[in-house]
mmCIF file of C-alpha atoms in Angstrom:
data_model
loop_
_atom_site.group_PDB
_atom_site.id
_atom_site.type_symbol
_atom_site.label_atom_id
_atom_site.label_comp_id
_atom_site.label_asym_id
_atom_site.label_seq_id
_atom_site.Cartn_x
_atom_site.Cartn_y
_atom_site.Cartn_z
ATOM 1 C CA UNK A 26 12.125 12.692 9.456
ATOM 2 C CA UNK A 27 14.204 10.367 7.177
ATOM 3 C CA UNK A 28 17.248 10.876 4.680
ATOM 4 C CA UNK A 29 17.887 8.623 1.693
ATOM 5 C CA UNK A 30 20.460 6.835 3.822
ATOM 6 C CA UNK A 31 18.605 6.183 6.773
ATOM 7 C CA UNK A 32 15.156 4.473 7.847
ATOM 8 C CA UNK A 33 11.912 6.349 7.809
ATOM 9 C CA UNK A 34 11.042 7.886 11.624
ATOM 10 C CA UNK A 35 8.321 5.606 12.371
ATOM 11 C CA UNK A 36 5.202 7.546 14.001
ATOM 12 C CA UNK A 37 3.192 5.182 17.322
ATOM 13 C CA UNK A 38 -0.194 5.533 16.738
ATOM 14 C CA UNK A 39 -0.756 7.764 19.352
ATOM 15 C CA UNK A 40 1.565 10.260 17.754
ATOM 16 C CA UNK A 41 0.120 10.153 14.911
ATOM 17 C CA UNK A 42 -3.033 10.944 16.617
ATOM 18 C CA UNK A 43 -2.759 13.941 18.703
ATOM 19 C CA UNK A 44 -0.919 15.276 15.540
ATOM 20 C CA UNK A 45 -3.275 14.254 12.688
ATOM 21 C CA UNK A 46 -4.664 17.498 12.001
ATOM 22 C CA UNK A 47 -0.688 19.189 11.427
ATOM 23 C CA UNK A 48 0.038 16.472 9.241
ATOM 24 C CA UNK A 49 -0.379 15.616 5.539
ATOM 25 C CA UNK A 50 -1.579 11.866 5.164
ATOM 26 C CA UNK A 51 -0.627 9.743 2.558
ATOM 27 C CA UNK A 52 -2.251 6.203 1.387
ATOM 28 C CA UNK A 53 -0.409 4.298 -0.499
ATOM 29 C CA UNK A 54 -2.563 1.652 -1.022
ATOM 30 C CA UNK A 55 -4.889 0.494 -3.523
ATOM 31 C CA UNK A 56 -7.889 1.817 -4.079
ATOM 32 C CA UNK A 57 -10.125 -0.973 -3.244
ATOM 33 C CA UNK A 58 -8.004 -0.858 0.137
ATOM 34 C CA UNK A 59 -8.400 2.356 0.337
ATOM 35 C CA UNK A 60 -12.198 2.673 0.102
ATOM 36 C CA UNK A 61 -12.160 -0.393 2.622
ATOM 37 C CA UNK A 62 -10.764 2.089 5.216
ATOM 38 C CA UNK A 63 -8.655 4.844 6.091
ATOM 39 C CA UNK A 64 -7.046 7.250 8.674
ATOM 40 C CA UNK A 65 -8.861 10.192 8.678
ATOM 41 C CA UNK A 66 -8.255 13.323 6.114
ATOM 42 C CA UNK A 67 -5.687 10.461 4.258
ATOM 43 C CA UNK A 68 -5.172 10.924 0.324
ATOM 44 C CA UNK A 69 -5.081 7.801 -1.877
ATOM 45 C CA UNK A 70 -1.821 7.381 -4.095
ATOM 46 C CA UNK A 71 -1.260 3.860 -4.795
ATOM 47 C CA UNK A 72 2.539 3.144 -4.199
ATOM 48 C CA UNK A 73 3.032 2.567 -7.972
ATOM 49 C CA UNK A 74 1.894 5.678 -8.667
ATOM 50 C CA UNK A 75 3.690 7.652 -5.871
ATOM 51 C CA UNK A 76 6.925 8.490 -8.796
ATOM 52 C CA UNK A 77 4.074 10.821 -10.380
ATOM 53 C CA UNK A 78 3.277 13.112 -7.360
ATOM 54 C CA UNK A 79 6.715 13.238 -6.052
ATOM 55 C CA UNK A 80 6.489 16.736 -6.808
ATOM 56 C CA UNK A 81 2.870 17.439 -5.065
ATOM 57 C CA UNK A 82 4.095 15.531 -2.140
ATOM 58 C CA UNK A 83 7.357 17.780 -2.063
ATOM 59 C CA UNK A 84 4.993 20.874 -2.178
ATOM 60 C CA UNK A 85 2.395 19.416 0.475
ATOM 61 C CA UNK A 86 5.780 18.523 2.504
ATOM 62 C CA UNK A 87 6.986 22.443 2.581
ATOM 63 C CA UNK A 88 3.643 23.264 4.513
ATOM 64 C CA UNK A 89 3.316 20.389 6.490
ATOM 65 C CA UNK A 90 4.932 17.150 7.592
ATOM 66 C CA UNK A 91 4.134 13.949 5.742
ATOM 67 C CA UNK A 92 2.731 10.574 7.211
ATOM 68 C CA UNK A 93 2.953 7.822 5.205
ATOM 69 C CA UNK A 94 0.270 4.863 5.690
ATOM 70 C CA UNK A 95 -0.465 1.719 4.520
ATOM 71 C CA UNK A 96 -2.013 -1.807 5.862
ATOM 72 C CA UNK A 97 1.065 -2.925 8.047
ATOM 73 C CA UNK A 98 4.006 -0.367 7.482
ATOM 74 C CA UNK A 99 6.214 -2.091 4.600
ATOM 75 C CA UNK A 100 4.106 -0.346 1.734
ATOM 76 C CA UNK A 101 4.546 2.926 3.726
ATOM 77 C CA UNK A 102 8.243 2.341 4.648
ATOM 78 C CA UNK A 103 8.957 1.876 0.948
ATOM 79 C CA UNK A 104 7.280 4.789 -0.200
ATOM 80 C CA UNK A 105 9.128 6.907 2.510
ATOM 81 C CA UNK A 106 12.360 5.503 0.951
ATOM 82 C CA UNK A 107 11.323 6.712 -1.992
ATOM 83 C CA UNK A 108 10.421 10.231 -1.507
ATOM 84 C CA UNK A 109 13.086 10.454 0.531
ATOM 85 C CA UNK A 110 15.629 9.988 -2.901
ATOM 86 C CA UNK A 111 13.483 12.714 -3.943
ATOM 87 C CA UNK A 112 14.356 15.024 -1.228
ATOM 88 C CA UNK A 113 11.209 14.683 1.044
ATOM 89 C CA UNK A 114 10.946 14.240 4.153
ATOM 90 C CA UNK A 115 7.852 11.585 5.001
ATOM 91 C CA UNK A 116 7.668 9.033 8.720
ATOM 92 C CA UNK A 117 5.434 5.925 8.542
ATOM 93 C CA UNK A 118 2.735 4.677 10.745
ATOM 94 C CA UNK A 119 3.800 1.771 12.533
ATOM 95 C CA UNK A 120 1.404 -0.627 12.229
ATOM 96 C CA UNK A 121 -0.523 0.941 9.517
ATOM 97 C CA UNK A 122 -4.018 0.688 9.354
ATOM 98 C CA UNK A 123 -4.702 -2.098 10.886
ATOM 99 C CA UNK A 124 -2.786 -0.990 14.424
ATOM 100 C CA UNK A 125 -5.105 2.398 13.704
ATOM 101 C CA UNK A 126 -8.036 0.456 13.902
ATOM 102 C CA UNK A 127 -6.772 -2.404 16.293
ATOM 103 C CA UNK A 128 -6.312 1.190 18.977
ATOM 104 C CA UNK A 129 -10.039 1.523 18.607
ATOM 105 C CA UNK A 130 -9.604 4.552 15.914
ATOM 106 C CA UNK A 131 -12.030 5.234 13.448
ATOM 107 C CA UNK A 132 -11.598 4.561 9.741
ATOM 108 C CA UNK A 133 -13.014 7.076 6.924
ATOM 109 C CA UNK A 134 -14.930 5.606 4.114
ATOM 110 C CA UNK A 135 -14.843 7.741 0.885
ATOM 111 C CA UNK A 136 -18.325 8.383 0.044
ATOM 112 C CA UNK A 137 -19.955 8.016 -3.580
ATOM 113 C CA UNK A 138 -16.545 7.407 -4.881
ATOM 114 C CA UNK A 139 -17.407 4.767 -7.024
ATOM 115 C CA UNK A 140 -14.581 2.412 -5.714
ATOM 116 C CA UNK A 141 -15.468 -0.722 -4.727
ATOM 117 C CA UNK A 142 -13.693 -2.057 -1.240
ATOM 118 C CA UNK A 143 -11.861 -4.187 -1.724
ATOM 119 C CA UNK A 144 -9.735 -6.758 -0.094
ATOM 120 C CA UNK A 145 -6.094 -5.967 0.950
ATOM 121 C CA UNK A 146 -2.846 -6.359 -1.139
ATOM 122 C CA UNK A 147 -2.135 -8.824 1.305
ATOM 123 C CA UNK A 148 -5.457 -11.078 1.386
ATOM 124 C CA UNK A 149 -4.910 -11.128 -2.385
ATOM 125 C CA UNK A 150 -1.753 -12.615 -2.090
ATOM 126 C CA UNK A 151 -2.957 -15.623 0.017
ATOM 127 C CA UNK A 152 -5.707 -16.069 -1.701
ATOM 128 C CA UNK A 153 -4.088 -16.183 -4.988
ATOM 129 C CA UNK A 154 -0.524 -18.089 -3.983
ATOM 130 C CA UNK A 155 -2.898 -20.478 -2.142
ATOM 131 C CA UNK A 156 -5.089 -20.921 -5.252
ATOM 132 C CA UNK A 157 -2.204 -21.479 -7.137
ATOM 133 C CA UNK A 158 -0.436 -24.270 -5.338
ATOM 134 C CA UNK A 159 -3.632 -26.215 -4.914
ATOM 135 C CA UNK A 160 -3.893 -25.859 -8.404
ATOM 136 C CA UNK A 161 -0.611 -27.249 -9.138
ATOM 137 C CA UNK A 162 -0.806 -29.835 -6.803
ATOM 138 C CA UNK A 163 -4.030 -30.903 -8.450
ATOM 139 C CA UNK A 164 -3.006 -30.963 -11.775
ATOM 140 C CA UNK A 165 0.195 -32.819 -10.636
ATOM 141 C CA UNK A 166 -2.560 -35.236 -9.833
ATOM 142 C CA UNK A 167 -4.405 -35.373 -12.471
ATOM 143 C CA UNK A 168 -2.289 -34.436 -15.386
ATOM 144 C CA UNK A 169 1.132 -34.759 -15.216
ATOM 145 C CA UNK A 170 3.780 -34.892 -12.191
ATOM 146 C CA UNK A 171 5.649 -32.176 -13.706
ATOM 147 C CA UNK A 172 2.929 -29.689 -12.710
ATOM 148 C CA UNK A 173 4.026 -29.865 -8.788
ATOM 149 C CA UNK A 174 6.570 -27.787 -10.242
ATOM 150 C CA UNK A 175 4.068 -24.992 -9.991
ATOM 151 C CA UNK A 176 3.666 -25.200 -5.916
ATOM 152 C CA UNK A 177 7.094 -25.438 -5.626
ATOM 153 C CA UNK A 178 8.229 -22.350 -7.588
ATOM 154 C CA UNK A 179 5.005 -20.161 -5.657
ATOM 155 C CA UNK A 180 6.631 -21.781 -2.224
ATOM 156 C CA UNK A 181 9.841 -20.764 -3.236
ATOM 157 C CA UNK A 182 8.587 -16.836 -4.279
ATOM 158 C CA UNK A 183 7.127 -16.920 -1.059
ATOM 159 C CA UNK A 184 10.669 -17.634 0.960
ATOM 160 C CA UNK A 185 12.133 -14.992 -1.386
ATOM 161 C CA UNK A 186 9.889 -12.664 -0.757
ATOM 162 C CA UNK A 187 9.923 -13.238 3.485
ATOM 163 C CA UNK A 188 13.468 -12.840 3.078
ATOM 164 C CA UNK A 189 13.818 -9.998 0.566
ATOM 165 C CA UNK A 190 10.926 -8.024 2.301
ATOM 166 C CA UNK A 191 9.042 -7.505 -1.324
ATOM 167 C CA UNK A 192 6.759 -9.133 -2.910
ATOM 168 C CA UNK A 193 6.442 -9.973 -6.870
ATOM 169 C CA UNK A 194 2.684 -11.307 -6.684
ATOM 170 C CA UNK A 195 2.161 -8.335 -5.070
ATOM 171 C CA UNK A 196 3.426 -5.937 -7.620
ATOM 172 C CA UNK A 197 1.618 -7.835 -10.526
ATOM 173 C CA UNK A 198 -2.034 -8.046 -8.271
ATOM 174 C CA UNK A 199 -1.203 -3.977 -8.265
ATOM 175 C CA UNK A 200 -1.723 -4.021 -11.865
ATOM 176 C CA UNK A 201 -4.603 -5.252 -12.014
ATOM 177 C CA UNK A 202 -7.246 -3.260 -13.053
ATOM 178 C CA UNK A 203 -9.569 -3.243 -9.640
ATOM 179 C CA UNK A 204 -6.440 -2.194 -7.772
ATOM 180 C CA UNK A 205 -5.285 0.864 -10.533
ATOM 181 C CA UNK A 206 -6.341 4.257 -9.679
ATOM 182 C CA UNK A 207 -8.512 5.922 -12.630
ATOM 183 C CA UNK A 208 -6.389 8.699 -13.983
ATOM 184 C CA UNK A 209 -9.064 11.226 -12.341
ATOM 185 C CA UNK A 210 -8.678 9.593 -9.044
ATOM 186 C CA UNK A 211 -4.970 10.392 -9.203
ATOM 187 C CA UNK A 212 -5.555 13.970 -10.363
ATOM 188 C CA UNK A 213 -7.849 14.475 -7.518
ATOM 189 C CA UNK A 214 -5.435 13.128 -5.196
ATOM 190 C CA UNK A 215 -2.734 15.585 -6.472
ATOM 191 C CA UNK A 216 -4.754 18.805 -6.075
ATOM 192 C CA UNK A 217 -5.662 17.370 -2.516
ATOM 193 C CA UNK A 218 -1.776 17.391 -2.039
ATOM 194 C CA UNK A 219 -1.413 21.227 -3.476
ATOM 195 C CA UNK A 220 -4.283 22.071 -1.255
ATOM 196 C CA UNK A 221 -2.819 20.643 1.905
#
């Protein structure tokens, strides 16, 4: 499916259908995503947190292949990336979960989990860049000049980040604590990844 030097094999959504039950599913986004929706029979491991089950991914891997998902496919090309420095073999679903829905394909809701849904990595973004430059604007207003300053440097992450295909705002909404797993969340997700 991929090697460390090469892109991930990138799985249509119709592929990944009529081959869902063979394969081993792999979130990797937040929680709060997570419980928002998900391809069927998919376990949740946040893409920080993927470096810790490298080695119940490997094992789920050896019985089965592994699709990687996440909103839009960047998440989920990443994590291939990564796994695939680790020696396993993973393909992405194009699209993510919003071309899995956008087919007309059900999403799974986990049930009683205790995880709020939430909104997606990349609503939180907006939202918060956005929030942030009308911020700055205002205070330039109000305060001092110098504040501007502020929307400038969040327009200027936001070219980097087009251009570099990552995202910092990203990685430090991640750590917040809405969008962390709870360790027992994780565990469960590893055993679901021996079971596989």
């Amino acid at each position: 499916m991929t090697s460390p030097s090469s892109a991930p094999v990138a799985f249509t959504v119709e592929q990944a259908r009529t081959r869902l039950g063979a394969l081993t599913v792999l979130d990797v986004r937040t929680p709060g995503e997570y419980a928002s929706g998900h391809v069927p029979g998919a376990v949740n491991v946040p893409l920080d947190r993927l470096p810790h089950a490298v080695d119940a991914v490997r094992d789920a891997a050896a019985r089965r292949d592994v699709l990687v998902v996440c909103a839009s496919g960047n998440r989920s090309r990443r994590a291939c990336l990564l796994l695939a420095e680790h020696g396993v073999t993973a393909a992405t679903l194009t699209g993510g979960t919003g071309a899995w829905a956008a087919a007309g394909h059900d999403l799974h809701r986990p049930a009683g989990s205790g995880v709020r849904a939430g909104w997606s990595m990349e609503r939180q973004v907006r939202f918060t860049a956005g929030t942030v430059v009308l911020l700055g604007l205002l205070l330039g207003v109000l305060v001092h000049p110098a504040f501007r300053l502020l929307s400038a440097a969040v327009a200027g992450g936001l070219v980097f980040s087009a251009l570099t295909d990552t995202c910092g705002m990203a990685a430090l909404l991640s750590r917040l604590p809405h969008n962390r797993p709870r360790p027992a969340d994780l565990d469960t997700a590893l055993a679901a990844l021996r079971d596989a």
